[in-house]
PDB file of C-alpha atoms in Angstrom:
ATOM      1  CA  ALA T   1       0.000   0.000   0.000  1.00 34.00           C
ATOM      2  CA  THR T   2       1.184   3.471  -0.848  1.00 32.00           C
ATOM      3  CA  ASN T   3       1.660   5.989   1.928  1.00 30.00           C
ATOM      4  CA  PHE T   4      -0.637   8.811   0.821  1.00 31.00           C
ATOM      5  CA  SER T   5       1.285  11.400   2.836  1.00 30.00           C
ATOM      6  CA  ALA T   6       4.357  10.665   0.678  1.00 30.00           C
ATOM      7  CA  ILE T   7       2.597  11.800  -2.503  1.00 31.00           C
ATOM      8  CA  THR T   8       3.528  15.315  -3.608  1.00 35.00           C
ATOM      9  CA  PRO T   9       0.871  18.058  -3.395  1.00 36.00           C
ATOM     10  CA  GLU T  10       0.751  18.217  -7.213  1.00 39.00           C
ATOM     11  CA  VAL T  11      -0.336  14.586  -7.317  1.00 38.00           C
ATOM     12  CA  ALA T  12      -2.537  14.447  -4.210  1.00 37.00           C
ATOM     13  CA  ILE T  13      -6.246  14.000  -4.855  1.00 38.00           C
ATOM     14  CA  LYS T  14      -8.448  17.003  -4.269  1.00 41.00           C
ATOM     15  CA  ALA T  15     -11.354  15.331  -2.497  1.00 37.00           C
ATOM     16  CA  ASN T  16     -14.736  16.969  -2.734  1.00 37.00           C
ATOM     17  CA  VAL T  17     -16.464  15.287   0.195  1.00 36.00           C
ATOM     18  CA  ALA T  18     -20.153  15.985   0.666  1.00 38.00           C
ATOM     19  CA  PRO T  19     -22.535  14.683   3.317  1.00 39.00           C
ATOM     20  CA  LEU T  20     -24.893  11.945   2.189  1.00 39.00           C
ATOM     21  CA  ASP T  21     -28.646  12.124   2.598  1.00 44.00           C
ATOM     22  CA  PRO T  22     -29.400   9.451   5.202  1.00 41.00           C
ATOM     23  CA  ASP T  23     -33.007   9.220   3.951  1.00 43.00           C
ATOM     24  CA  SER T  24     -32.016   8.487   0.356  1.00 45.00           C
ATOM     25  CA  GLU T  25     -33.216   5.133  -0.972  1.00 44.00           C
ATOM     26  CA  THR T  26     -30.350   5.076  -3.467  1.00 46.00           C
ATOM     27  CA  ALA T  27     -27.352   2.899  -2.736  1.00 54.00           C
ATOM     28  CA  ARG T  28     -24.488   4.957  -1.410  1.00 87.00           C
ATOM     29  CA  LEU T  29     -21.352   4.208  -3.368  1.00 94.00           C
ATOM     30  CA  ARG T  30     -17.935   5.815  -3.163  1.00 95.00           C
ATOM     31  CA  VAL T  31     -17.354   7.115  -6.686  1.00 96.00           C
ATOM     32  CA  LEU T  32     -14.214   8.684  -8.120  1.00 97.00           C
ATOM     33  CA  VAL T  33     -14.691  11.108 -11.014  1.00 97.00           C
ATOM     34  CA  VAL T  34     -11.502  11.649 -13.001  1.00 97.00           C
ATOM     35  CA  ASP T  35     -11.492  14.589 -15.409  1.00 96.00           C
ATOM     36  CA  ASP T  36      -9.061  17.419 -16.075  1.00 95.00           C
ATOM     37  CA  ASN T  37     -11.883  19.885 -16.836  1.00 95.00           C
ATOM     38  CA  ALA T  38     -13.253  21.625 -13.718  1.00 95.00           C
ATOM     39  CA  VAL T  39     -16.706  22.131 -15.242  1.00 94.00           C
ATOM     40  CA  ASN T  40     -16.977  18.448 -16.170  1.00 93.00           C
ATOM     41  CA  GLN T  41     -15.823  17.523 -12.660  1.00 95.00           C
ATOM     42  CA  MET T  42     -18.488  19.675 -11.051  1.00 95.00           C
ATOM     43  CA  VAL T  43     -21.322  18.653 -13.369  1.00 95.00           C
ATOM     44  CA  ALA T  44     -20.683  14.897 -13.109  1.00 95.00           C
ATOM     45  CA  GLY T  45     -19.927  15.172  -9.404  1.00 95.00           C
ATOM     46  CA  GLN T  46     -23.135  17.049  -8.657  1.00 95.00           C
ATOM     47  CA  MET T  47     -25.237  14.622 -10.707  1.00 95.00           C
ATOM     48  CA  LEU T  48     -23.772  11.671  -8.824  1.00 95.00           C
ATOM     49  CA  LYS T  49     -24.311  13.406  -5.475  1.00 94.00           C
ATOM     50  CA  LYS T  50     -27.936  14.103  -6.367  1.00 93.00           C
ATOM     51  CA  ILE T  51     -28.347  10.395  -7.093  1.00 91.00           C
ATOM     52  CA  GLY T  52     -27.065   9.830  -3.546  1.00 91.00           C
ATOM     53  CA  HIS T  53     -23.446   8.780  -3.948  1.00 93.00           C
ATOM     54  CA  HIS T  54     -20.277  10.007  -2.269  1.00 94.00           C
ATOM     55  CA  VAL T  55     -18.014  11.626  -4.860  1.00 96.00           C
ATOM     56  CA  ASP T  56     -14.296  12.369  -4.873  1.00 97.00           C
ATOM     57  CA  ILE T  57     -12.609  14.224  -7.729  1.00 97.00           C
ATOM     58  CA  ALA T  58      -9.244  13.641  -9.383  1.00 97.00           C
ATOM     59  CA  ALA T  59      -7.950  15.977 -12.092  1.00 96.00           C
ATOM     60  CA  SER T  60      -5.558  13.594 -13.856  1.00 96.00           C
ATOM     61  CA  GLY T  61      -4.681   9.975 -14.360  1.00 96.00           C
ATOM     62  CA  VAL T  62      -1.827  10.372 -11.874  1.00 97.00           C
ATOM     63  CA  GLU T  63      -4.260  11.651  -9.232  1.00 96.00           C
ATOM     64  CA  ALA T  64      -6.660   8.800 -10.068  1.00 97.00           C
ATOM     65  CA  VAL T  65      -3.974   6.172  -9.490  1.00 97.00           C
ATOM     66  CA  ALA T  66      -3.010   7.823  -6.177  1.00 96.00           C
ATOM     67  CA  ALA T  67      -6.662   8.005  -5.097  1.00 97.00           C
ATOM     68  CA  VAL T  68      -7.361   4.349  -5.911  1.00 97.00           C
ATOM     69  CA  ARG T  69      -4.228   3.367  -3.980  1.00 96.00           C
ATOM     70  CA  ARG T  70      -5.447   5.367  -0.983  1.00 95.00           C
ATOM     71  CA  LEU T  71      -9.205   4.764  -0.785  1.00 94.00           C
ATOM     72  CA  PRO T  72     -11.634   1.926  -1.526  1.00 92.00           C
ATOM     73  CA  TYR T  73     -13.757   3.117  -4.462  1.00 95.00           C
ATOM     74  CA  ASP T  74     -16.769   1.239  -5.783  1.00 95.00           C
ATOM     75  CA  ILE T  75     -16.663   2.796  -9.258  1.00 96.00           C
ATOM     76  CA  VAL T  76     -14.327   5.114 -11.172  1.00 98.00           C
ATOM     77  CA  PHE T  77     -15.634   7.349 -13.966  1.00 98.00           C
ATOM     78  CA  MET T  78     -12.513   8.043 -16.046  1.00 97.00           C
ATOM     79  CA  ASP T  79     -12.019  10.673 -18.735  1.00 96.00           C
ATOM     80  CA  VAL T  80      -9.697   9.311 -21.401  1.00 94.00           C
ATOM     81  CA  GLN T  81      -8.019  12.464 -22.721  1.00 93.00           C
ATOM     82  CA  MET T  82      -6.033  14.172 -19.973  1.00 94.00           C
ATOM     83  CA  PRO T  83      -2.546  15.655 -19.772  1.00 89.00           C
ATOM     84  CA  GLU T  84       0.203  14.018 -17.733  1.00 90.00           C
ATOM     85  CA  MET T  85      -1.382  10.523 -17.760  1.00 96.00           C
ATOM     86  CA  ASP T  86      -4.462   9.789 -19.854  1.00 95.00           C
ATOM     87  CA  GLY T  87      -7.329   7.566 -18.779  1.00 96.00           C
ATOM     88  CA  TYR T  88      -6.113   4.612 -20.827  1.00 96.00           C
ATOM     89  CA  GLU T  89      -2.731   4.584 -19.086  1.00 96.00           C
ATOM     90  CA  ALA T  90      -4.255   5.214 -15.645  1.00 97.00           C
ATOM     91  CA  THR T  91      -6.567   2.246 -16.198  1.00 97.00           C
ATOM     92  CA  ARG T  92      -3.628   0.034 -17.216  1.00 96.00           C
ATOM     93  CA  VAL T  93      -1.703   1.071 -14.077  1.00 97.00           C
ATOM     94  CA  ILE T  94      -4.713   0.321 -11.849  1.00 97.00           C
ATOM     95  CA  ARG T  95      -5.243  -3.042 -13.558  1.00 97.00           C
ATOM     96  CA  ASP T  96      -1.603  -3.882 -12.731  1.00 96.00           C
ATOM     97  CA  PHE T  97      -2.165  -3.473  -8.958  1.00 96.00           C
ATOM     98  CA  LYS T  98      -1.440  -6.731  -7.130  1.00 95.00           C
ATOM     99  CA  ASP T  99      -4.595  -6.718  -4.994  1.00 94.00           C
ATOM    100  CA  SER T 100      -8.388  -6.392  -5.271  1.00 92.00           C
ATOM    101  CA  ARG T 101      -8.111  -2.744  -6.367  1.00 94.00           C
ATOM    102  CA  ALA T 102      -7.000  -4.027  -9.763  1.00 96.00           C
ATOM    103  CA  ASN T 103     -10.596  -5.152 -10.309  1.00 95.00           C
ATOM    104  CA  ILE T 104     -12.341  -1.871  -9.501  1.00 96.00           C
ATOM    105  CA  PRO T 105     -15.005  -1.097 -12.119  1.00 97.00           C
ATOM    106  CA  ILE T 106     -13.810   1.714 -14.394  1.00 98.00           C
ATOM    107  CA  VAL T 107     -16.257   3.474 -16.702  1.00 97.00           C
ATOM    108  CA  ALA T 108     -14.862   5.619 -19.512  1.00 95.00           C
ATOM    109  CA  MET T 109     -16.479   9.046 -19.515  1.00 92.00           C
ATOM    110  CA  THR T 110     -15.427  10.787 -22.691  1.00 84.00           C
ATOM    111  CA  ALA T 111     -16.446  13.121 -25.473  1.00 83.00           C
ATOM    112  CA  ASN T 112     -15.018  10.583 -27.927  1.00 70.00           C
ATOM    113  CA  ALA T 113     -18.045   8.987 -29.524  1.00 69.00           C
ATOM    114  CA  MET T 114     -16.491   7.799 -32.754  1.00 75.00           C
ATOM    115  CA  GLN T 115     -16.772   4.243 -33.991  1.00 77.00           C
ATOM    116  CA  GLY T 116     -14.119   2.150 -32.270  1.00 81.00           C
ATOM    117  CA  ASP T 117     -13.750   4.400 -29.188  1.00 83.00           C
ATOM    118  CA  ARG T 118     -15.826   2.098 -26.984  1.00 84.00           C
ATOM    119  CA  GLU T 119     -13.749  -0.885 -28.116  1.00 88.00           C
ATOM    120  CA  ARG T 120     -10.510   1.005 -27.392  1.00 90.00           C
ATOM    121  CA  CYS T 121     -11.744   1.768 -23.855  1.00 92.00           C
ATOM    122  CA  ILE T 122     -12.680  -1.874 -23.255  1.00 91.00           C
ATOM    123  CA  ALA T 123      -9.330  -3.027 -24.686  1.00 92.00           C
ATOM    124  CA  ALA T 124      -7.554  -0.686 -22.230  1.00 92.00           C
ATOM    125  CA  GLY T 125      -9.276  -2.478 -19.343  1.00 95.00           C
ATOM    126  CA  MET T 126     -12.301  -0.261 -18.790  1.00 97.00           C
ATOM    127  CA  ASP T 127     -15.609  -1.959 -18.016  1.00 96.00           C
ATOM    128  CA  ASP T 128     -18.104   0.405 -19.638  1.00 92.00           C
ATOM    129  CA  TYR T 129     -18.344   3.607 -21.653  1.00 90.00           C
ATOM    130  CA  VAL T 130     -20.431   6.761 -21.146  1.00 92.00           C
ATOM    131  CA  ALA T 131     -20.356   9.486 -23.807  1.00 90.00           C
ATOM    132  CA  LYS T 132     -20.239  13.151 -22.787  1.00 89.00           C
ATOM    133  CA  PRO T 133     -22.173  15.205 -22.165  1.00 89.00           C
ATOM    134  CA  VAL T 134     -23.356  12.909 -19.383  1.00 90.00           C
ATOM    135  CA  ASN T 135     -26.810  13.058 -17.866  1.00 91.00           C
ATOM    136  CA  ARG T 136     -28.231  11.712 -14.635  1.00 92.00           C
ATOM    137  CA  ASP T 137     -30.211   8.907 -16.290  1.00 92.00           C
ATOM    138  CA  ARG T 138     -27.173   7.589 -18.186  1.00 92.00           C
ATOM    139  CA  LEU T 139     -25.058   7.721 -15.012  1.00 93.00           C
ATOM    140  CA  ARG T 140     -27.780   5.859 -13.080  1.00 93.00           C
ATOM    141  CA  THR T 141     -27.970   3.218 -15.807  1.00 93.00           C
ATOM    142  CA  ALA T 142     -24.181   2.775 -15.937  1.00 93.00           C
ATOM    143  CA  ILE T 143     -24.006   2.455 -12.147  1.00 94.00           C
ATOM    144  CA  ALA T 144     -26.903  -0.027 -12.027  1.00 92.00           C
ATOM    145  CA  GLU T 145     -25.257  -2.185 -14.693  1.00 93.00           C
ATOM    146  CA  ILE T 146     -21.893  -2.124 -12.914  1.00 93.00           C
ATOM    147  CA  VAL T 147     -23.456  -2.828  -9.493  1.00 92.00           C
ATOM    148  CA  GLN T 148     -25.317  -5.813 -10.917  1.00 91.00           C
ATOM    149  CA  ARG T 149     -22.381  -7.167 -12.918  1.00 92.00           C
ATOM    150  CA  PHE T 150     -19.850  -6.814 -10.077  1.00 91.00           C
ATOM    151  CA  GLY T 151     -22.189  -7.480  -7.132  1.00 90.00           C
ATOM    152  CA  ILE T 152     -21.143  -4.247  -5.425  1.00 87.00           C
ATOM    153  CA  GLU T 153     -22.448  -3.705  -1.903  1.00 79.00           C
ATOM    154  CA  PRO T 154     -22.855  -0.063  -0.879  1.00 69.00           C
ATOM    155  CA  VAL T 155     -20.721   1.154   1.991  1.00 60.00           C
ATOM    156  CA  SER T 156     -22.197   2.762   5.075  1.00 49.00           C
ATOM    157  CA  THR T 157     -22.225   6.529   5.506  1.00 47.00           C
ATOM    158  CA  GLY T 158     -19.917   6.172   8.521  1.00 49.00           C
ATOM    159  CA  ASP T 159     -17.374   4.269   6.464  1.00 49.00           C
ATOM    160  CA  LEU T 160     -17.364   7.037   3.873  1.00 48.00           C
ATOM    161  CA  ALA T 161     -16.841   9.769   6.457  1.00 48.00           C
ATOM    162  CA  ASN T 162     -13.992   7.863   8.102  1.00 48.00           C
ATOM    163  CA  ALA T 163     -12.196   7.284   4.787  1.00 49.00           C
ATOM    164  CA  ALA T 164     -11.807  10.946   3.810  1.00 44.00           C
ATOM    165  CA  PRO T 165      -8.239  11.699   2.733  1.00 43.00           C
ATOM    166  CA  PRO T 166      -6.060  13.677   5.125  1.00 33.00           C
ATOM    167  CA  GLY T 167      -6.033  17.365   4.327  1.00 35.00           C
ATOM    168  CA  ALA T 168      -9.303  17.208   2.350  1.00 42.00           C
ATOM    169  CA  SER T 169     -10.690  20.691   1.853  1.00 41.00           C
ATOM    170  CA  SER T 170     -14.248  21.758   2.463  1.00 42.00           C
ATOM    171  CA  GLY T 171     -14.634  22.671  -1.196  1.00 48.00           C
ATOM    172  CA  LYS T 172     -16.584  25.885  -0.409  1.00 49.00           C
ATOM    173  CA  GLU T 173     -14.940  27.791  -3.251  1.00 49.00           C
ATOM    174  CA  ASN T 174     -15.659  24.950  -5.672  1.00 49.00           C
ATOM    175  CA  LEU T 175     -19.248  24.817  -4.439  1.00 54.00           C
ATOM    176  CA  ARG T 176     -19.777  28.530  -5.116  1.00 55.00           C
ATOM    177  CA  GLU T 177     -18.289  28.157  -8.597  1.00 54.00           C
ATOM    178  CA  PHE T 178     -20.344  25.053  -9.237  1.00 51.00           C
ATOM    179  CA  ARG T 179     -23.611  26.724  -8.160  1.00 58.00           C
ATOM    180  CA  ALA T 180     -22.916  29.594 -10.561  1.00 56.00           C
ATOM    181  CA  ILE T 181     -22.270  27.125 -13.386  1.00 55.00           C
ATOM    182  CA  MET T 182     -25.386  25.067 -12.601  1.00 56.00           C
ATOM    183  CA  LYS T 183     -27.487  28.232 -12.386  1.00 59.00           C
ATOM    184  CA  SER T 184     -26.356  29.118 -15.916  1.00 57.00           C
ATOM    185  CA  PHE T 185     -27.655  25.688 -16.999  1.00 55.00           C
ATOM    186  CA  GLY T 186     -30.957  26.261 -15.199  1.00 56.00           C
ATOM    187  CA  ASP T 187     -30.419  23.366 -12.736  1.00 49.00           C
ATOM    188  CA  ASP T 188     -30.792  23.893  -8.982  1.00 48.00           C
TER     189      ASP T 188
END
């Protein structure tokens, strides 16, 4: 296991930890959204939170690998085109882990919707493919399919709170920016 405190600040995951609705009937999963675009991070993250899941954000493949080494995720939504380390390479690195984390479900989340892109994602070790722009229904469907296929059991709210990375920020600035972006889309 990697010592998370040994990872440089440039590589450390920027967790966006939000409280879960204890009355939600939706399974609570720990989901990692990996995307280098802040707007895409916020939109996908907010959609997943509204569904009832706990969401952490990574801005690169390097951050995704560090996050998966540090925390037990149920599903990773991985952009494929990112600087530093793309989603294909990050997936290959995760698949090379020597423990159960190598089998974490990874769903490509990409604007690439050309013929052959889905096959390339699957060949890289990803388990499913969601084309951008994403919507809540497509995310729900992808999660339901992955949960069924992998037999994922949701974690308890307490487990999620206890697993927050050290030094995780409150994300208040990101929340303000996100609300402004969502307001421009007409979503509350």
